[in-house]
Amino acid sequence: MTASTPPRPGEPAVRRRFLVLAICCASMVVVVMDISIVNVALPEIRRDLHAPVTGLQWTVDAYTLVLAAFLLPAGSTADRVGRRRVFQTGLAAFGLGSLLCGLAPGIGWLIAARALQAVGGTMLNPVAMAIVAATFPEPAERARAIGVFGSVSGLSLALGPVLGGALVDGFGWRSVFWVNVPIVAAAIAGAALFVPESRAARARRFDPVGQVLVVLLLGGAVGAIIESDALGWTSPVVLGLLAVAAVGALGLLRYEPRRADPLLELRLFRSVPFSSAILTAVWALCGFNAFLFLTTQYLQDVRGMPALTAGLCLLPVGALVVVLSPFTGRMVGARGPRLPLAVAGTALALGGGASFWLGPDTPLPGVLAVYVLFGVFLATINPPITNTAVSGMPRSMAGVAASLSSAGRQIGTTLGVAIAGTIVGSVPASDGAAFTRAERGVWGLVLALGIGVLALGLLSTGRWASSTAARAAALFEEVERPPRSARRPTAAPHD
């Protein structure tokens, strides 16, 4: 149940609802596209700002790490103080961060501005979804609207390199950030005019201790991976970061079960489909973003392509997302997530295995054929992840489950960039033969992750997995029951 302002007199309700959907989709375009659009700009950023490989890793990971760490509380905060208010605040923060990214005089300033961008992004991803759900109360319309919203998200990730290449070649790397500013300004104005304010009937409480522990866990683990190449795994800094991550993990395991409204609802992980969905999200996006991080450097620095040409080489990925994503969504609805997960895992494994043979002089049709495999993977992975995460969960936990699956995607993105950069290390992409040899370690990882996704897809869709989801859902029955005062009183017996 949500409280919202009624449509303006004389304004068709249907048109107003689709304007709200368009505004929410615009916010999702800039947030999701910024994950992939920056990859095409990395070679020019490195040359212009004289950045090391770790600087490039942090340019991507400062954004995705903050998104992963703060996605969970953003939704509950919006439920409490108002979704439109948080949505507009997030747009403003994202726009300011984008402007500062484009003005950054050095790599440190760029990384800091990327973190500010992500702070705004955390207020847009789950909040926009909640606004869409509140705007389309009828179940069939809501399902279609959420389908459009999800498709825009996947398409934005896939088409980011193409738009990024055009901007970098035409206007320089700073333009990939400045392009966000007019879009954000239009979305802020549109939200003020058309998006109704809404709140949840019951908002989850804020969990500051849990939030700090999540930041310690993710920040410590990712920091250790990125800095290990330069400092070594036995350096005091890296060991200290690993210790911080361990403290965060142990703290979450001990503290969160004692909370009435924990940030990280550990009881959900008793469901095999849910646990598998989160792990699948991490592995899948880890593999894809390791591919994306290295591929833009391979195309531009090893093969000498302009940024736009490199982006166009990734067009098969985006085209397959456009063509196959609607079919994947319908297949999940009609037959369940098993087949799409199997296809996605197989495509990722084949893509990783085929990439072993990519070298500086590999014929371009062969390179594009490998990229088609990654496009099939991306087009078939997102709908089954979300479906598996929320399948069998009670309504009260559906939003938390969806937020955790989104956080899993961001964690996977962060780890993919961190691990890929660490495996390749300081090998310059200008030395094409050495760079492609170093890449093979990453392709072996991607192959293993694809096999893991396939195995999880088979494990999480059987009868035993469904029974664990039912038992986990039963743990939340008390939350689902209405308050005692709201229950209909039974009639007193007559004397």
mmCIF file of N, CA, C and O in Angstrom, residues 377-444:
data_model
loop_
_atom_site.group_PDB
_atom_site.id
_atom_site.type_symbol
_atom_site.label_atom_id
_atom_site.label_comp_id
_atom_site.label_asym_id
_atom_site.label_seq_id
_atom_site.Cartn_x
_atom_site.Cartn_y
_atom_site.Cartn_z
ATOM 1 N N PHE A 377 25.020 -14.295 -23.826
ATOM 2 C CA PHE A 377 25.064 -14.402 -22.369
ATOM 3 C C PHE A 377 24.317 -13.249 -21.697
ATOM 4 O O PHE A 377 23.446 -13.458 -20.844
ATOM 5 N N LEU A 378 24.649 -12.003 -22.086
ATOM 6 C CA LEU A 378 24.048 -10.848 -21.417
ATOM 7 C C LEU A 378 22.552 -10.775 -21.657
ATOM 8 O O LEU A 378 21.787 -10.350 -20.785
ATOM 9 N N ALA A 379 22.103 -11.224 -22.845
ATOM 10 C CA ALA A 379 20.675 -11.160 -23.180
ATOM 11 C C ALA A 379 19.858 -12.183 -22.410
ATOM 12 O O ALA A 379 18.641 -12.027 -22.275
ATOM 13 N N THR A 380 20.494 -13.235 -21.905
ATOM 14 C CA THR A 380 19.737 -14.312 -21.266
ATOM 15 C C THR A 380 19.968 -14.423 -19.759
ATOM 16 O O THR A 380 19.352 -15.276 -19.115
ATOM 17 N N ILE A 381 20.778 -13.563 -19.162
ATOM 18 C CA ILE A 381 21.124 -13.763 -17.756
ATOM 19 C C ILE A 381 20.270 -12.939 -16.793
ATOM 20 O O ILE A 381 19.931 -13.412 -15.704
ATOM 21 N N ASN A 382 19.903 -11.717 -17.137
ATOM 22 C CA ASN A 382 19.268 -10.844 -16.144
ATOM 23 C C ASN A 382 17.854 -11.260 -15.744
ATOM 24 O O ASN A 382 17.547 -11.312 -14.543
ATOM 25 N N PRO A 383 16.942 -11.568 -16.685
ATOM 26 C CA PRO A 383 15.583 -11.963 -16.251
ATOM 27 C C PRO A 383 15.561 -13.180 -15.325
ATOM 28 O O PRO A 383 14.872 -13.151 -14.291
ATOM 29 N N PRO A 384 16.323 -14.254 -15.603
ATOM 30 C CA PRO A 384 16.262 -15.385 -14.669
ATOM 31 C C PRO A 384 16.878 -15.098 -13.311
ATOM 32 O O PRO A 384 16.457 -15.694 -12.313
ATOM 33 N N ILE A 385 17.856 -14.204 -13.235
ATOM 34 C CA ILE A 385 18.425 -13.858 -11.926
ATOM 35 C C ILE A 385 17.353 -13.229 -11.047
ATOM 36 O O ILE A 385 17.136 -13.639 -9.894
ATOM 37 N N THR A 386 16.671 -12.208 -11.573
ATOM 38 C CA THR A 386 15.643 -11.527 -10.782
ATOM 39 C C THR A 386 14.511 -12.474 -10.442
ATOM 40 O O THR A 386 14.017 -12.499 -9.304
ATOM 41 N N ASN A 387 14.078 -13.271 -11.419
ATOM 42 C CA ASN A 387 12.990 -14.211 -11.177
ATOM 43 C C ASN A 387 13.362 -15.218 -10.099
ATOM 44 O O ASN A 387 12.564 -15.505 -9.195
ATOM 45 N N THR A 388 14.561 -15.766 -10.156
ATOM 46 C CA THR A 388 14.986 -16.768 -9.190
ATOM 47 C C THR A 388 15.141 -16.154 -7.805
ATOM 48 O O THR A 388 14.839 -16.799 -6.789
ATOM 49 N N ALA A 389 15.584 -14.908 -7.738
ATOM 50 C CA ALA A 389 15.786 -14.256 -6.442
ATOM 51 C C ALA A 389 14.470 -14.066 -5.699
ATOM 52 O O ALA A 389 14.397 -14.261 -4.480
ATOM 53 N N VAL A 390 13.421 -13.673 -6.413
ATOM 54 C CA VAL A 390 12.162 -13.351 -5.736
ATOM 55 C C VAL A 390 11.171 -14.507 -5.768
ATOM 56 O O VAL A 390 10.144 -14.455 -5.096
ATOM 57 N N SER A 391 11.482 -15.572 -6.522
ATOM 58 C CA SER A 391 10.557 -16.694 -6.644
ATOM 59 C C SER A 391 10.332 -17.359 -5.290
ATOM 60 O O SER A 391 11.262 -17.753 -4.603
ATOM 61 N N GLY A 392 9.068 -17.472 -4.914
ATOM 62 C CA GLY A 392 8.724 -18.124 -3.653
ATOM 63 C C GLY A 392 8.854 -17.253 -2.430
ATOM 64 O O GLY A 392 8.489 -17.670 -1.327
ATOM 65 N N MET A 393 9.389 -16.018 -2.593
ATOM 66 C CA MET A 393 9.526 -15.141 -1.445
ATOM 67 C C MET A 393 8.188 -14.460 -1.122
ATOM 68 O O MET A 393 7.434 -14.131 -2.049
ATOM 69 N N PRO A 394 7.875 -14.245 0.159
ATOM 70 C CA PRO A 394 6.659 -13.509 0.488
ATOM 71 C C PRO A 394 6.751 -12.072 0.017
ATOM 72 O O PRO A 394 7.840 -11.547 -0.209
ATOM 73 N N ARG A 395 5.577 -11.432 -0.146
ATOM 74 C CA ARG A 395 5.549 -10.074 -0.685
ATOM 75 C C ARG A 395 6.381 -9.103 0.149
ATOM 76 O O ARG A 395 7.023 -8.204 -0.377
ATOM 77 N N SER A 396 6.399 -9.309 1.466
ATOM 78 C CA SER A 396 7.126 -8.387 2.334
ATOM 79 C C SER A 396 8.628 -8.418 2.082
ATOM 80 O O SER A 396 9.339 -7.468 2.398
ATOM 81 N N MET A 397 9.139 -9.518 1.518
ATOM 82 C CA MET A 397 10.569 -9.669 1.289
ATOM 83 C C MET A 397 10.956 -9.511 -0.171
ATOM 84 O O MET A 397 12.140 -9.577 -0.507
ATOM 85 N N ALA A 398 9.973 -9.329 -1.064
ATOM 86 C CA ALA A 398 10.279 -9.271 -2.489
ATOM 87 C C ALA A 398 11.201 -8.099 -2.816
ATOM 88 O O ALA A 398 12.149 -8.239 -3.605
ATOM 89 N N GLY A 399 10.938 -6.926 -2.233
ATOM 90 C CA GLY A 399 11.788 -5.767 -2.496
ATOM 91 C C GLY A 399 13.194 -5.957 -1.978
ATOM 92 O O GLY A 399 14.176 -5.597 -2.644
ATOM 93 N N VAL A 400 13.328 -6.544 -0.789
ATOM 94 C CA VAL A 400 14.655 -6.802 -0.228
ATOM 95 C C VAL A 400 15.402 -7.798 -1.105
ATOM 96 O O VAL A 400 16.592 -7.631 -1.397
ATOM 97 N N ALA A 401 14.706 -8.852 -1.556
ATOM 98 C CA ALA A 401 15.337 -9.856 -2.403
ATOM 99 C C ALA A 401 15.804 -9.243 -3.721
ATOM 100 O O ALA A 401 16.913 -9.519 -4.200
ATOM 101 N N ALA A 402 14.969 -8.393 -4.335
ATOM 102 C CA ALA A 402 15.353 -7.750 -5.591
ATOM 103 C C ALA A 402 16.537 -6.806 -5.391
ATOM 104 O O ALA A 402 17.443 -6.741 -6.227
ATOM 105 N N SER A 403 16.553 -6.075 -4.262
ATOM 106 C CA SER A 403 17.672 -5.174 -3.983
ATOM 107 C C SER A 403 18.969 -5.954 -3.795
ATOM 108 O O SER A 403 20.036 -5.530 -4.249
ATOM 109 N N LEU A 404 18.888 -7.096 -3.122
ATOM 110 C CA LEU A 404 20.085 -7.910 -2.934
ATOM 111 C C LEU A 404 20.599 -8.469 -4.260
ATOM 112 O O LEU A 404 21.813 -8.563 -4.467
ATOM 113 N N SER A 405 19.683 -8.824 -5.167
ATOM 114 C CA SER A 405 20.144 -9.305 -6.470
ATOM 115 C C SER A 405 20.810 -8.174 -7.256
ATOM 116 O O SER A 405 21.818 -8.399 -7.947
ATOM 117 N N SER A 406 20.297 -6.948 -7.138
ATOM 118 C CA SER A 406 20.944 -5.794 -7.786
ATOM 119 C C SER A 406 22.315 -5.534 -7.178
ATOM 120 O O SER A 406 23.284 -5.253 -7.890
ATOM 121 N N ALA A 407 22.398 -5.638 -5.842
ATOM 122 C CA ALA A 407 23.695 -5.465 -5.181
ATOM 123 C C ALA A 407 24.673 -6.543 -5.630
ATOM 124 O O ALA A 407 25.866 -6.278 -5.816
ATOM 125 N N GLY A 408 24.172 -7.778 -5.822
ATOM 126 C CA GLY A 408 25.038 -8.849 -6.306
ATOM 127 C C GLY A 408 25.617 -8.530 -7.670
ATOM 128 O O GLY A 408 26.797 -8.806 -7.946
ATOM 129 N N ARG A 409 24.808 -7.939 -8.540
ATOM 130 C CA ARG A 409 25.316 -7.547 -9.865
ATOM 131 C C ARG A 409 26.443 -6.517 -9.731
ATOM 132 O O ARG A 409 27.469 -6.600 -10.419
ATOM 133 N N GLN A 410 26.252 -5.531 -8.851
ATOM 134 C CA GLN A 410 27.277 -4.501 -8.689
ATOM 135 C C GLN A 410 28.544 -5.069 -8.060
ATOM 136 O O GLN A 410 29.663 -4.668 -8.426
ATOM 137 N N ILE A 411 28.387 -5.991 -7.117
ATOM 138 C CA ILE A 411 29.564 -6.630 -6.532
ATOM 139 C C ILE A 411 30.323 -7.396 -7.604
ATOM 140 O O ILE A 411 31.558 -7.349 -7.687
ATOM 141 N N GLY A 412 29.592 -8.117 -8.458
ATOM 142 C CA GLY A 412 30.238 -8.844 -9.546
ATOM 143 C C GLY A 412 30.968 -7.914 -10.500
ATOM 144 O O GLY A 412 32.103 -8.196 -10.924
ATOM 145 N N THR A 413 30.332 -6.795 -10.843
ATOM 146 C CA THR A 413 30.980 -5.806 -11.710
ATOM 147 C C THR A 413 32.273 -5.307 -11.094
ATOM 148 O O THR A 413 33.323 -5.227 -11.752
ATOM 149 N N THR A 414 32.224 -4.980 -9.809
ATOM 150 C CA THR A 414 33.397 -4.470 -9.104
ATOM 151 C C THR A 414 34.518 -5.499 -9.091
ATOM 152 O O THR A 414 35.687 -5.185 -9.379
ATOM 153 N N LEU A 415 34.189 -6.734 -8.754
ATOM 154 C CA LEU A 415 35.203 -7.786 -8.681
ATOM 155 C C LEU A 415 35.772 -8.098 -10.060
ATOM 156 O O LEU A 415 36.974 -8.381 -10.189
ATOM 157 N N GLY A 416 34.935 -8.074 -11.094
ATOM 158 C CA GLY A 416 35.422 -8.375 -12.436
ATOM 159 C C GLY A 416 36.513 -7.421 -12.876
ATOM 160 O O GLY A 416 37.566 -7.844 -13.391
ATOM 161 N N VAL A 417 36.303 -6.125 -12.657
ATOM 162 C CA VAL A 417 37.303 -5.128 -13.026
ATOM 163 C C VAL A 417 38.543 -5.265 -12.152
ATOM 164 O O VAL A 417 39.683 -5.216 -12.640
ATOM 165 N N ALA A 418 38.340 -5.449 -10.843
ATOM 166 C CA ALA A 418 39.471 -5.557 -9.927
ATOM 167 C C ALA A 418 40.334 -6.773 -10.257
ATOM 168 O O ALA A 418 41.568 -6.683 -10.319
ATOM 169 N N ILE A 419 39.705 -7.930 -10.478
ATOM 170 C CA ILE A 419 40.458 -9.154 -10.733
ATOM 171 C C ILE A 419 41.130 -9.110 -12.100
ATOM 172 O O ILE A 419 42.299 -9.503 -12.250
ATOM 173 N N ALA A 420 40.411 -8.629 -13.124
ATOM 174 C CA ALA A 420 40.993 -8.576 -14.467
ATOM 175 C C ALA A 420 42.225 -7.678 -14.495
ATOM 176 O O ALA A 420 43.265 -8.048 -15.064
ATOM 177 N N GLY A 421 42.117 -6.511 -13.887
ATOM 178 C CA GLY A 421 43.264 -5.609 -13.856
ATOM 179 C C GLY A 421 44.435 -6.182 -13.088
ATOM 180 O O GLY A 421 45.602 -5.978 -13.450
ATOM 181 N N THR A 422 44.140 -6.929 -12.022
ATOM 182 C CA THR A 422 45.202 -7.524 -11.223
ATOM 183 C C THR A 422 45.890 -8.663 -11.969
ATOM 184 O O THR A 422 47.117 -8.813 -11.919
ATOM 185 N N ILE A 423 45.122 -9.489 -12.680
ATOM 186 C CA ILE A 423 45.713 -10.603 -13.426
ATOM 187 C C ILE A 423 46.606 -10.088 -14.554
ATOM 188 O O ILE A 423 47.731 -10.560 -14.748
ATOM 189 N N VAL A 424 46.122 -9.107 -15.293
ATOM 190 C CA VAL A 424 46.929 -8.555 -16.384
ATOM 191 C C VAL A 424 48.105 -7.766 -15.826
ATOM 192 O O VAL A 424 49.202 -7.758 -16.388
ATOM 193 N N GLY A 425 47.882 -7.118 -14.662
ATOM 194 C CA GLY A 425 48.959 -6.403 -13.987
ATOM 195 C C GLY A 425 49.429 -5.197 -14.759
ATOM 196 O O GLY A 425 48.642 -4.491 -15.402
ATOM 197 N N SER A 426 50.722 -4.979 -14.743
ATOM 198 C CA SER A 426 51.302 -3.775 -15.349
ATOM 199 C C SER A 426 51.729 -3.998 -16.794
ATOM 200 O O SER A 426 52.443 -3.164 -17.352
ATOM 201 N N VAL A 427 51.310 -5.115 -17.397
ATOM 202 C CA VAL A 427 51.664 -5.363 -18.806
ATOM 203 C C VAL A 427 51.009 -4.294 -19.668
ATOM 204 O O VAL A 427 49.778 -4.158 -19.669
ATOM 205 N N PRO A 428 51.772 -3.506 -20.422
ATOM 206 C CA PRO A 428 51.156 -2.443 -21.222
ATOM 207 C C PRO A 428 50.388 -3.015 -22.401
ATOM 208 O O PRO A 428 50.842 -3.950 -23.075
ATOM 209 N N ALA A 429 49.207 -2.451 -22.642
ATOM 210 C CA ALA A 429 48.407 -2.915 -23.774
ATOM 211 C C ALA A 429 49.070 -2.592 -25.104
ATOM 212 O O ALA A 429 48.759 -3.214 -26.124
ATOM 213 N N SER A 430 50.018 -1.631 -25.110
ATOM 214 C CA SER A 430 50.730 -1.315 -26.344
ATOM 215 C C SER A 430 51.623 -2.471 -26.796
ATOM 216 O O SER A 430 51.973 -2.567 -27.968
ATOM 217 N N ASP A 431 52.018 -3.352 -25.863
ATOM 218 C CA ASP A 431 52.752 -4.569 -26.213
ATOM 219 C C ASP A 431 51.713 -5.664 -26.449
ATOM 220 O O ASP A 431 51.366 -6.432 -25.552
ATOM 221 N N GLY A 432 51.201 -5.713 -27.682
ATOM 222 C CA GLY A 432 50.047 -6.545 -27.983
ATOM 223 C C GLY A 432 50.230 -8.001 -27.655
ATOM 224 O O GLY A 432 49.343 -8.637 -27.068
ATOM 225 N N ALA A 433 51.391 -8.589 -28.008
ATOM 226 C CA ALA A 433 51.597 -10.015 -27.766
ATOM 227 C C ALA A 433 51.619 -10.322 -26.275
ATOM 228 O O ALA A 433 50.996 -11.283 -25.813
ATOM 229 N N ALA A 434 52.335 -9.502 -25.493
ATOM 230 C CA ALA A 434 52.410 -9.737 -24.047
ATOM 231 C C ALA A 434 51.053 -9.529 -23.386
ATOM 232 O O ALA A 434 50.668 -10.267 -22.472
ATOM 233 N N PHE A 435 50.304 -8.525 -23.848
ATOM 234 C CA PHE A 435 49.001 -8.232 -23.252
ATOM 235 C C PHE A 435 48.021 -9.371 -23.499
ATOM 236 O O PHE A 435 47.297 -9.797 -22.597
ATOM 237 N N THR A 436 47.984 -9.882 -24.720
ATOM 238 C CA THR A 436 47.040 -10.966 -25.009
ATOM 239 C C THR A 436 47.438 -12.256 -24.303
ATOM 240 O O THR A 436 46.572 -13.062 -23.951
ATOM 241 N N ARG A 437 48.758 -12.465 -24.060
ATOM 242 C CA ARG A 437 49.163 -13.619 -23.257
ATOM 243 C C ARG A 437 48.688 -13.465 -21.820
ATOM 244 O O ARG A 437 48.192 -14.409 -21.200
ATOM 245 N N ALA A 438 48.843 -12.246 -21.279
ATOM 246 C CA ALA A 438 48.418 -12.001 -19.897
ATOM 247 C C ALA A 438 46.907 -12.136 -19.750
ATOM 248 O O ALA A 438 46.413 -12.567 -18.694
ATOM 249 N N GLU A 439 46.162 -11.799 -20.804
ATOM 250 C CA GLU A 439 44.704 -11.902 -20.756
ATOM 251 C C GLU A 439 44.218 -13.331 -20.556
ATOM 252 O O GLU A 439 43.106 -13.535 -20.069
ATOM 253 N N ARG A 440 45.020 -14.306 -20.941
ATOM 254 C CA ARG A 440 44.547 -15.686 -20.894
ATOM 255 C C ARG A 440 44.174 -16.131 -19.483
ATOM 256 O O ARG A 440 43.303 -16.975 -19.301
ATOM 257 N N GLY A 441 44.844 -15.566 -18.494
ATOM 258 C CA GLY A 441 44.451 -15.867 -17.122
ATOM 259 C C GLY A 441 43.030 -15.409 -16.834
ATOM 260 O O GLY A 441 42.273 -16.088 -16.126
ATOM 261 N N VAL A 442 42.643 -14.256 -17.388
ATOM 262 C CA VAL A 442 41.277 -13.750 -17.208
ATOM 263 C C VAL A 442 40.287 -14.631 -17.949
ATOM 264 O O VAL A 442 39.206 -14.951 -17.433
ATOM 265 N N TRP A 443 40.660 -15.063 -19.168
ATOM 266 C CA TRP A 443 39.721 -15.900 -19.935
ATOM 267 C C TRP A 443 39.519 -17.253 -19.270
ATOM 268 O O TRP A 443 38.427 -17.829 -19.340
ATOM 269 N N GLY A 444 40.544 -17.755 -18.600
ATOM 270 C CA GLY A 444 40.351 -18.985 -17.828
ATOM 271 C C GLY A 444 39.359 -18.783 -16.699
ATOM 272 O O GLY A 444 38.514 -19.650 -16.434
#
